Short mmCIF file of C-alpha atoms in Angstrom, two decimals:
data_model
loop_
_atom_site.label_atom_id
_atom_site.label_comp_id
_atom_site.label_asym_id
_atom_site.label_seq_id
_atom_site.Cartn_x
_atom_site.Cartn_y
_atom_site.Cartn_z
CA UNK Q 1 0.33 -0.09 0.17
CA UNK Q 2 2.80 2.39 1.10
CA UNK Q 3 4.97 1.39 -1.81
CA UNK Q 4 2.29 2.54 -4.56
CA UNK Q 5 1.41 5.67 -2.39
CA UNK Q 6 4.78 6.82 -2.20
CA UNK Q 7 5.91 6.13 -5.91
CA UNK Q 8 2.82 8.12 -6.93
CA UNK Q 9 3.42 11.30 -4.65
CA UNK Q 10 7.52 11.53 -5.42
CA UNK Q 11 6.04 11.02 -9.27
CA UNK Q 12 4.05 14.48 -8.73
CA UNK Q 13 7.25 15.78 -6.73
CA UNK Q 14 9.49 15.10 -9.76
CA UNK Q 15 6.75 16.26 -12.26
CA UNK Q 16 6.97 12.74 -13.68
CA UNK Q 17 3.04 11.62 -13.36
CA UNK Q 18 0.96 15.07 -13.94
CA UNK Q 19 -3.16 15.22 -14.50
CA UNK Q 20 -4.20 15.24 -11.22
CA UNK Q 21 -4.88 18.84 -11.06
CA UNK Q 22 -2.54 21.86 -10.36
CA UNK Q 23 -4.28 22.24 -6.83
CA UNK Q 24 -3.64 18.82 -5.91
CA UNK Q 25 -0.29 18.53 -7.08
CA UNK Q 26 0.65 21.54 -5.11
CA UNK Q 27 -0.52 20.16 -1.83
CA UNK Q 28 1.12 17.00 -2.22
CA UNK Q 29 4.26 18.17 -3.28
CA UNK Q 30 3.79 20.21 -0.13
CA UNK Q 31 3.27 17.29 2.14
CA UNK Q 32 5.46 15.29 0.64
CA UNK Q 33 8.32 18.41 1.04
CA UNK Q 34 7.47 18.69 4.33
CA UNK Q 35 7.43 15.30 5.64
CA UNK Q 36 11.18 14.57 3.58
CA UNK Q 37 12.75 18.01 5.44
CA UNK Q 38 11.49 16.62 8.42
CA UNK Q 39 14.35 14.25 9.33
CA UNK Q 40 18.29 14.24 7.75
CA UNK Q 41 17.51 11.26 6.05
CA UNK Q 42 14.45 12.75 4.18
CA UNK Q 43 16.51 16.29 3.53
CA UNK Q 44 19.14 14.05 1.76
CA UNK Q 45 16.31 12.27 -0.07
CA UNK Q 46 14.78 15.55 -0.89
CA UNK Q 47 18.05 17.08 -2.15
CA UNK Q 48 18.75 14.25 -4.44
CA UNK Q 49 15.48 14.69 -6.47
CA UNK Q 50 15.57 18.11 -6.73
CA UNK Q 51 18.93 18.17 -7.82
CA UNK Q 52 18.22 15.30 -10.45
CA UNK Q 53 14.61 14.75 -11.04
CA UNK Q 54 15.21 12.30 -13.50
CA UNK Q 55 17.80 9.97 -11.70
CA UNK Q 56 15.83 6.77 -10.83
CA UNK Q 57 18.06 6.00 -7.98
CA UNK Q 58 17.28 9.37 -6.42
CA UNK Q 59 13.65 8.83 -6.61
CA UNK Q 60 14.19 5.33 -5.57
CA UNK Q 61 15.45 6.53 -2.06
CA UNK Q 62 12.98 9.42 -2.15
CA UNK Q 63 10.42 6.79 -2.10
CA UNK Q 64 12.17 4.61 0.14
CA UNK Q 65 12.09 7.32 2.70
CA UNK Q 66 8.38 8.24 1.98
CA UNK Q 67 7.26 4.91 2.27
CA UNK Q 68 9.02 4.56 5.74
CA UNK Q 69 7.13 7.87 6.92
CA UNK Q 70 3.83 6.52 5.73
CA UNK Q 71 3.83 3.32 7.54
CA UNK Q 72 5.11 4.93 10.55
CA UNK Q 73 2.30 7.70 10.66
CA UNK Q 74 -1.36 6.20 9.45
CA UNK Q 75 -2.67 10.13 9.89
CA UNK Q 76 0.09 11.26 7.16
CA UNK Q 77 -0.76 8.24 4.93
CA UNK Q 78 -4.39 9.01 5.34
CA UNK Q 79 -3.94 12.72 4.39
CA UNK Q 80 -1.76 12.32 1.66
CA UNK Q 81 -4.33 9.84 -0.01
CA UNK Q 82 -7.24 12.04 0.86
CA UNK Q 83 -5.09 15.02 -1.22
CA UNK Q 84 -4.98 12.72 -4.28
CA UNK Q 85 -9.08 12.60 -3.90
CA UNK Q 86 -8.96 8.63 -4.29
CA UNK Q 87 -12.98 8.22 -4.93
CA UNK Q 88 -12.88 10.93 -7.56
CA UNK Q 89 -9.67 9.33 -9.06
CA UNK Q 90 -11.04 5.93 -9.31
CA UNK Q 91 -14.44 6.93 -11.01
CA UNK Q 92 -12.68 8.68 -13.52
CA UNK Q 93 -10.30 5.90 -14.29
CA UNK Q 94 -13.00 2.83 -13.85
CA UNK Q 95 -14.04 4.96 -17.26
CA UNK Q 96 -10.65 5.05 -19.25
CA UNK Q 97 -8.95 2.40 -18.38
CA UNK Q 98 -7.28 0.80 -21.85
CA UNK Q 99 -3.86 -0.31 -21.88
CA UNK Q 100 -3.48 -1.17 -25.50
CA UNK Q 101 -5.11 2.48 -26.23
CA UNK Q 102 -1.88 3.98 -24.35
CA UNK Q 103 -1.36 7.43 -26.16
CA UNK Q 104 2.08 8.82 -26.53
CA UNK Q 105 2.40 12.54 -27.99
CA UNK Q 106 5.99 14.18 -28.21
CA UNK Q 107 7.45 13.90 -24.78
CA UNK Q 108 4.28 12.73 -23.18
CA UNK Q 109 2.43 9.52 -22.42
CA UNK Q 110 -1.10 9.47 -21.38
CA UNK Q 111 -3.03 7.00 -19.40
CA UNK Q 112 -6.48 8.07 -18.84
CA UNK Q 113 -6.10 10.95 -16.84
CA UNK Q 114 -2.65 10.31 -15.59
CA UNK Q 115 -0.20 11.96 -17.86
CA UNK Q 116 3.67 11.00 -17.27
CA UNK Q 117 6.41 12.96 -19.15
CA UNK Q 118 9.14 11.19 -21.16
CA UNK Q 119 12.76 12.01 -19.77
CA UNK Q 120 15.48 12.33 -22.48
CA UNK Q 121 17.78 10.46 -20.34
CA UNK Q 122 18.48 7.01 -20.00
CA UNK Q 123 18.47 6.92 -16.34
CA UNK Q 124 15.11 8.85 -16.49
CA UNK Q 125 13.56 5.90 -18.97
CA UNK Q 126 14.47 3.61 -16.35
CA UNK Q 127 12.57 5.84 -13.86
CA UNK Q 128 9.80 6.36 -16.23
CA UNK Q 129 9.40 2.13 -16.49
CA UNK Q 130 9.05 2.01 -12.68
CA UNK Q 131 6.80 4.87 -12.65
CA UNK Q 132 4.47 3.29 -15.83
CA UNK Q 133 4.53 0.21 -13.64
CA UNK Q 134 2.87 2.16 -10.31
CA UNK Q 135 0.40 4.26 -12.66
CA UNK Q 136 -0.80 1.10 -14.35
CA UNK Q 137 -1.29 -0.68 -11.31
CA UNK Q 138 -3.53 2.40 -9.92
CA UNK Q 139 -5.53 2.17 -13.37
CA UNK Q 140 -6.27 -1.30 -12.91
CA UNK Q 141 -6.72 -2.22 -9.29
CA UNK Q 142 -7.88 1.11 -8.18
CA UNK Q 143 -6.61 3.70 -6.00
CA UNK Q 144 -8.79 2.72 -3.26
CA UNK Q 145 -7.42 -0.90 -3.09
CA UNK Q 146 -4.24 0.30 -3.23
CA UNK Q 147 -4.10 2.98 -0.62
CA UNK Q 148 -6.84 1.83 1.56
CA UNK Q 149 -9.34 3.48 3.21
CA UNK Q 150 -8.98 7.23 4.32
CA UNK Q 151 -10.63 9.40 7.03
CA UNK Q 152 -10.09 12.78 5.01
CA UNK Q 153 -11.42 14.47 2.22
CA UNK Q 154 -9.86 16.58 0.08
CA UNK Q 155 -9.95 20.68 0.56
CA UNK Q 156 -7.76 23.32 2.74
CA UNK Q 157 -4.31 23.96 2.08
CA UNK Q 158 -2.22 21.22 3.76
CA UNK Q 159 0.35 21.34 6.55
CA UNK Q 160 1.38 19.09 9.23
CA UNK Q 161 -1.24 17.80 11.37
CA UNK Q 162 -0.08 17.36 15.09
CA UNK Q 163 -1.37 17.62 18.27
CA UNK Q 164 -1.89 21.15 19.90
CA UNK Q 165 -1.30 21.83 23.45
CA UNK Q 166 -3.97 23.24 25.77
CA UNK Q 167 -2.02 26.63 25.49
CA UNK Q 168 -1.89 26.70 21.61
CA UNK Q 169 -5.49 25.21 21.11
CA UNK Q 170 -6.73 28.40 22.93
CA UNK Q 171 -4.49 30.81 21.15
CA UNK Q 172 -6.00 29.44 18.15
CA UNK Q 173 -9.28 31.32 18.55
CA UNK Q 174 -9.64 34.72 16.91
CA UNK Q 175 -9.51 37.96 19.00
CA UNK Q 176 -11.32 40.63 17.79
CA UNK Q 177 -8.86 41.87 15.48
CA UNK Q 178 -8.72 39.46 13.31
CA UNK Q 179 -12.56 39.33 12.75
CA UNK Q 180 -13.57 41.61 9.64
CA UNK Q 181 -16.88 43.88 10.83
CA UNK Q 182 -17.61 45.32 14.26
CA UNK Q 183 -17.81 42.74 16.87
CA UNK Q 184 -17.92 42.31 20.71
CA UNK Q 185 -16.40 39.64 22.51
CA UNK Q 186 -19.78 37.67 24.53
CA UNK Q 187 -17.78 34.91 25.54
CA UNK Q 188 -13.93 35.08 25.63
CA UNK Q 189 -11.83 31.92 24.44
CA UNK Q 190 -11.73 29.80 27.31
CA UNK Q 191 -11.10 26.30 27.94
CA UNK Q 192 -13.54 23.52 28.89
CA UNK Q 193 -13.42 20.22 30.86
CA UNK Q 194 -15.79 17.92 28.81
CA UNK Q 195 -14.08 14.49 29.17
CA UNK Q 196 -12.50 13.74 26.21
CA UNK Q 197 -9.12 13.44 25.03
CA UNK Q 198 -9.22 16.69 23.30
CA UNK Q 199 -8.60 20.34 24.54
CA UNK Q 200 -12.20 22.12 24.28
CA UNK Q 201 -12.13 25.63 23.78
CA UNK Q 202 -15.44 27.87 23.47
CA UNK Q 203 -15.61 31.50 22.27
CA UNK Q 204 -18.41 33.74 20.94
CA UNK Q 205 -18.86 36.91 19.64
CA UNK Q 206 -22.03 39.55 18.93
CA UNK Q 207 -21.81 41.80 16.01
CA UNK Q 208 -22.04 45.31 16.48
CA UNK Q 209 -23.30 46.50 13.63
CA UNK Q 210 -27.23 47.04 12.82
CA UNK Q 211 -29.50 46.82 9.79
CA UNK Q 212 -31.78 49.28 8.80
CA UNK Q 213 -34.02 49.37 12.12
CA UNK Q 214 -30.97 49.75 14.07
CA UNK Q 215 -31.20 46.49 15.39
CA UNK Q 216 -29.25 43.19 15.10
CA UNK Q 217 -28.51 40.00 17.05
CA UNK Q 218 -26.01 38.05 14.69
CA UNK Q 219 -23.69 35.67 16.98
CA UNK Q 220 -20.88 33.32 16.26
CA UNK Q 221 -20.06 30.67 18.34
CA UNK Q 222 -16.33 28.99 17.77
CA UNK Q 223 -16.47 25.01 19.50
CA UNK Q 224 -13.08 23.87 19.04
CA UNK Q 225 -11.47 20.39 20.08
CA UNK Q 226 -7.58 20.08 19.70
CA UNK Q 227 -7.64 16.13 19.61
CA UNK Q 228 -4.24 13.94 19.93
CA UNK Q 229 -4.33 12.76 16.48
CA UNK Q 230 -6.02 12.57 13.08
CA UNK Q 231 -7.85 10.10 13.93
CA UNK Q 232 -10.07 11.01 17.25
CA UNK Q 233 -10.88 14.31 15.16
CA UNK Q 234 -12.50 12.73 12.14
CA UNK Q 235 -14.28 10.12 14.64
CA UNK Q 236 -15.65 13.38 16.31
CA UNK Q 237 -16.27 14.79 13.20
CA UNK Q 238 -18.42 11.92 12.28
CA UNK Q 239 -20.35 11.87 15.85
CA UNK Q 240 -21.07 15.81 16.15
CA UNK Q 241 -22.08 15.73 12.10
CA UNK Q 242 -24.79 12.73 12.69
CA UNK Q 243 -26.04 13.82 16.07
CA UNK Q 244 -26.32 17.70 14.92
CA UNK Q 245 -26.81 19.19 18.05
CA UNK Q 246 -27.37 23.29 17.46
CA UNK Q 247 -28.22 25.63 20.32
CA UNK Q 248 -31.74 26.39 18.89
CA UNK Q 249 -32.22 22.17 20.07
CA UNK Q 250 -33.78 22.51 16.00
CA UNK Q 251 -34.07 19.66 13.34
CA UNK Q 252 -31.41 20.54 10.46
CA UNK Q 253 -31.02 20.67 7.27
CA UNK Q 254 -27.89 19.91 4.98
CA UNK Q 255 -26.86 23.60 3.38
CA UNK Q 256 -24.47 22.96 0.37
CA UNK Q 257 -21.40 24.81 0.64
CA UNK Q 258 -17.62 24.73 0.03
CA UNK Q 259 -15.16 21.62 1.57
CA UNK Q 260 -13.23 23.68 4.25
CA UNK Q 261 -10.51 22.29 5.85
CA UNK Q 262 -9.73 18.53 5.32
CA UNK Q 263 -13.09 17.49 5.82
CA UNK Q 264 -16.77 19.28 6.37
CA UNK Q 265 -20.38 19.64 6.56
CA UNK Q 266 -22.62 22.33 6.83
CA UNK Q 267 -26.25 22.06 7.59
CA UNK Q 268 -29.07 24.97 8.45
CA UNK Q 269 -31.71 25.38 10.72
CA UNK Q 270 -34.71 27.55 11.48
CA UNK Q 271 -36.51 29.34 14.27
CA UNK Q 272 -39.82 30.53 13.93
CA UNK Q 273 -41.74 33.33 15.94
CA UNK Q 274 -43.33 30.67 17.96
CA UNK Q 275 -44.18 30.32 21.87
CA UNK Q 276 -41.48 30.29 23.84
CA UNK Q 277 -38.79 31.39 21.20
CA UNK Q 278 -36.05 33.68 22.23
CA UNK Q 279 -37.36 36.40 19.95
CA UNK Q 280 -33.59 37.94 19.17
CA UNK Q 281 -32.97 34.13 17.56
CA UNK Q 282 -36.01 34.19 14.82
CA UNK Q 283 -34.63 33.20 11.72
CA UNK Q 284 -32.08 31.00 9.87
CA UNK Q 285 -29.14 29.62 11.44
CA UNK Q 286 -25.90 27.82 9.87
CA UNK Q 287 -23.76 24.98 11.87
CA UNK Q 288 -20.34 24.57 9.93
CA UNK Q 289 -18.21 21.67 11.03
CA UNK Q 290 -15.22 20.77 9.78
CA UNK Q 291 -11.65 18.86 10.65
CA UNK Q 292 -8.30 20.42 10.00
CA UNK Q 293 -5.38 17.97 10.82
CA UNK Q 294 -6.13 17.20 14.47
CA UNK Q 295 -8.13 20.23 15.24
CA UNK Q 296 -12.43 20.04 15.06
CA UNK Q 297 -14.41 22.94 14.65
CA UNK Q 298 -18.13 23.58 15.27
CA UNK Q 299 -19.34 27.18 14.21
CA UNK Q 300 -22.97 28.28 14.80
CA UNK Q 301 -23.63 31.43 13.02
CA UNK Q 302 -26.83 33.00 13.06
CA UNK Q 303 -29.47 34.19 12.91
CA UNK Q 304 -29.06 35.25 9.25
CA UNK Q 305 -31.18 38.49 8.40
CA UNK Q 306 -31.64 40.78 5.64
CA UNK Q 307 -29.11 43.87 6.31
CA UNK Q 308 -26.49 41.88 8.72
CA UNK Q 309 -25.19 38.64 8.43
CA UNK Q 310 -24.64 36.36 5.16
CA UNK Q 311 -24.12 33.16 4.13
CA UNK Q 312 -20.80 34.50 2.62
CA UNK Q 313 -19.86 36.19 5.59
CA UNK Q 314 -20.60 32.65 7.65
CA UNK Q 315 -18.34 31.11 4.88
CA UNK Q 316 -14.94 33.59 5.31
CA UNK Q 317 -15.39 33.14 9.44
CA UNK Q 318 -15.47 29.49 9.23
CA UNK Q 319 -12.21 29.80 6.44
CA UNK Q 320 -10.52 32.18 9.13
CA UNK Q 321 -10.86 29.29 11.96
CA UNK Q 322 -9.66 26.63 9.54
CA UNK Q 323 -6.65 28.68 8.17
CA UNK Q 324 -5.99 29.69 11.87
CA UNK Q 325 -6.19 26.09 12.94
CA UNK Q 326 -4.07 24.64 10.14
CA UNK Q 327 -1.30 27.83 11.09
CA UNK Q 328 -1.07 26.83 14.89
CA UNK Q 329 -0.18 23.21 13.69
CA UNK Q 330 1.97 24.34 10.68
CA UNK Q 331 4.07 26.30 13.34
CA UNK Q 332 5.35 23.05 15.30
#
């Protein structure tokens, strides 16, 4: 499993394999560079493939080091597999597998959606042969079987997934100067005992902007969990998404939105003008849940009304929190 994933990732790093899309390739290359640069052995392997991308021996050494890292860190393996968007890739490949229909155009060989660049040197051709074995295996057997199940999904900017300390988790929450618009802190960031292995930090803010009637009760609440590893964070995301618990205690409906972080899900619920309802909370509310590496984020935003608050602003505020979670893990 790790052998094929490592070979494919190093192929993207060296430019021998293309066709996965610029964003995917950029993220995968960044992940691979960061992981190799984390150890002296990896640094040497990285320097080797950067100095001679077409050198078969240099590529094999980089694959060996990366393969070792994938085997030692399941979270990293899951993240890398998710960045390659394995489920989508498998579907695309299933429709184009024709080994006899391999196309050669100039310096490129096309195998379905994957394009392999043809090197000009003998050593490079040997490396190409090894790469083609991997690519054909991916086409015939399917990426999912080769890289295993992944608990992540594409999205976000990449980065190292590491556990944050309680202090780092608390500092991860944004201050008023980080928020666009005029806000007031209703509940400052504070750690809470939650009976789990994750550091739970919650903060709540209230908008000071006013609509045409001079009234606004828009609030945003970040409920974050800094977990020991990716698996626990992913499990937590699955649980809170399934439970769908919100401050209004209302039934949630799926809401179409962009994927943020490594995984995310968005829903909406309505608070109507009914008996015993808090009049300041009448309207539509958004619940945005995401995982960024080892960090789990649940954001409540609402009510969304004409004049103050919007779905676009909600997305921007969730993206801000996801970026801060990524940056906090990258700083390690």
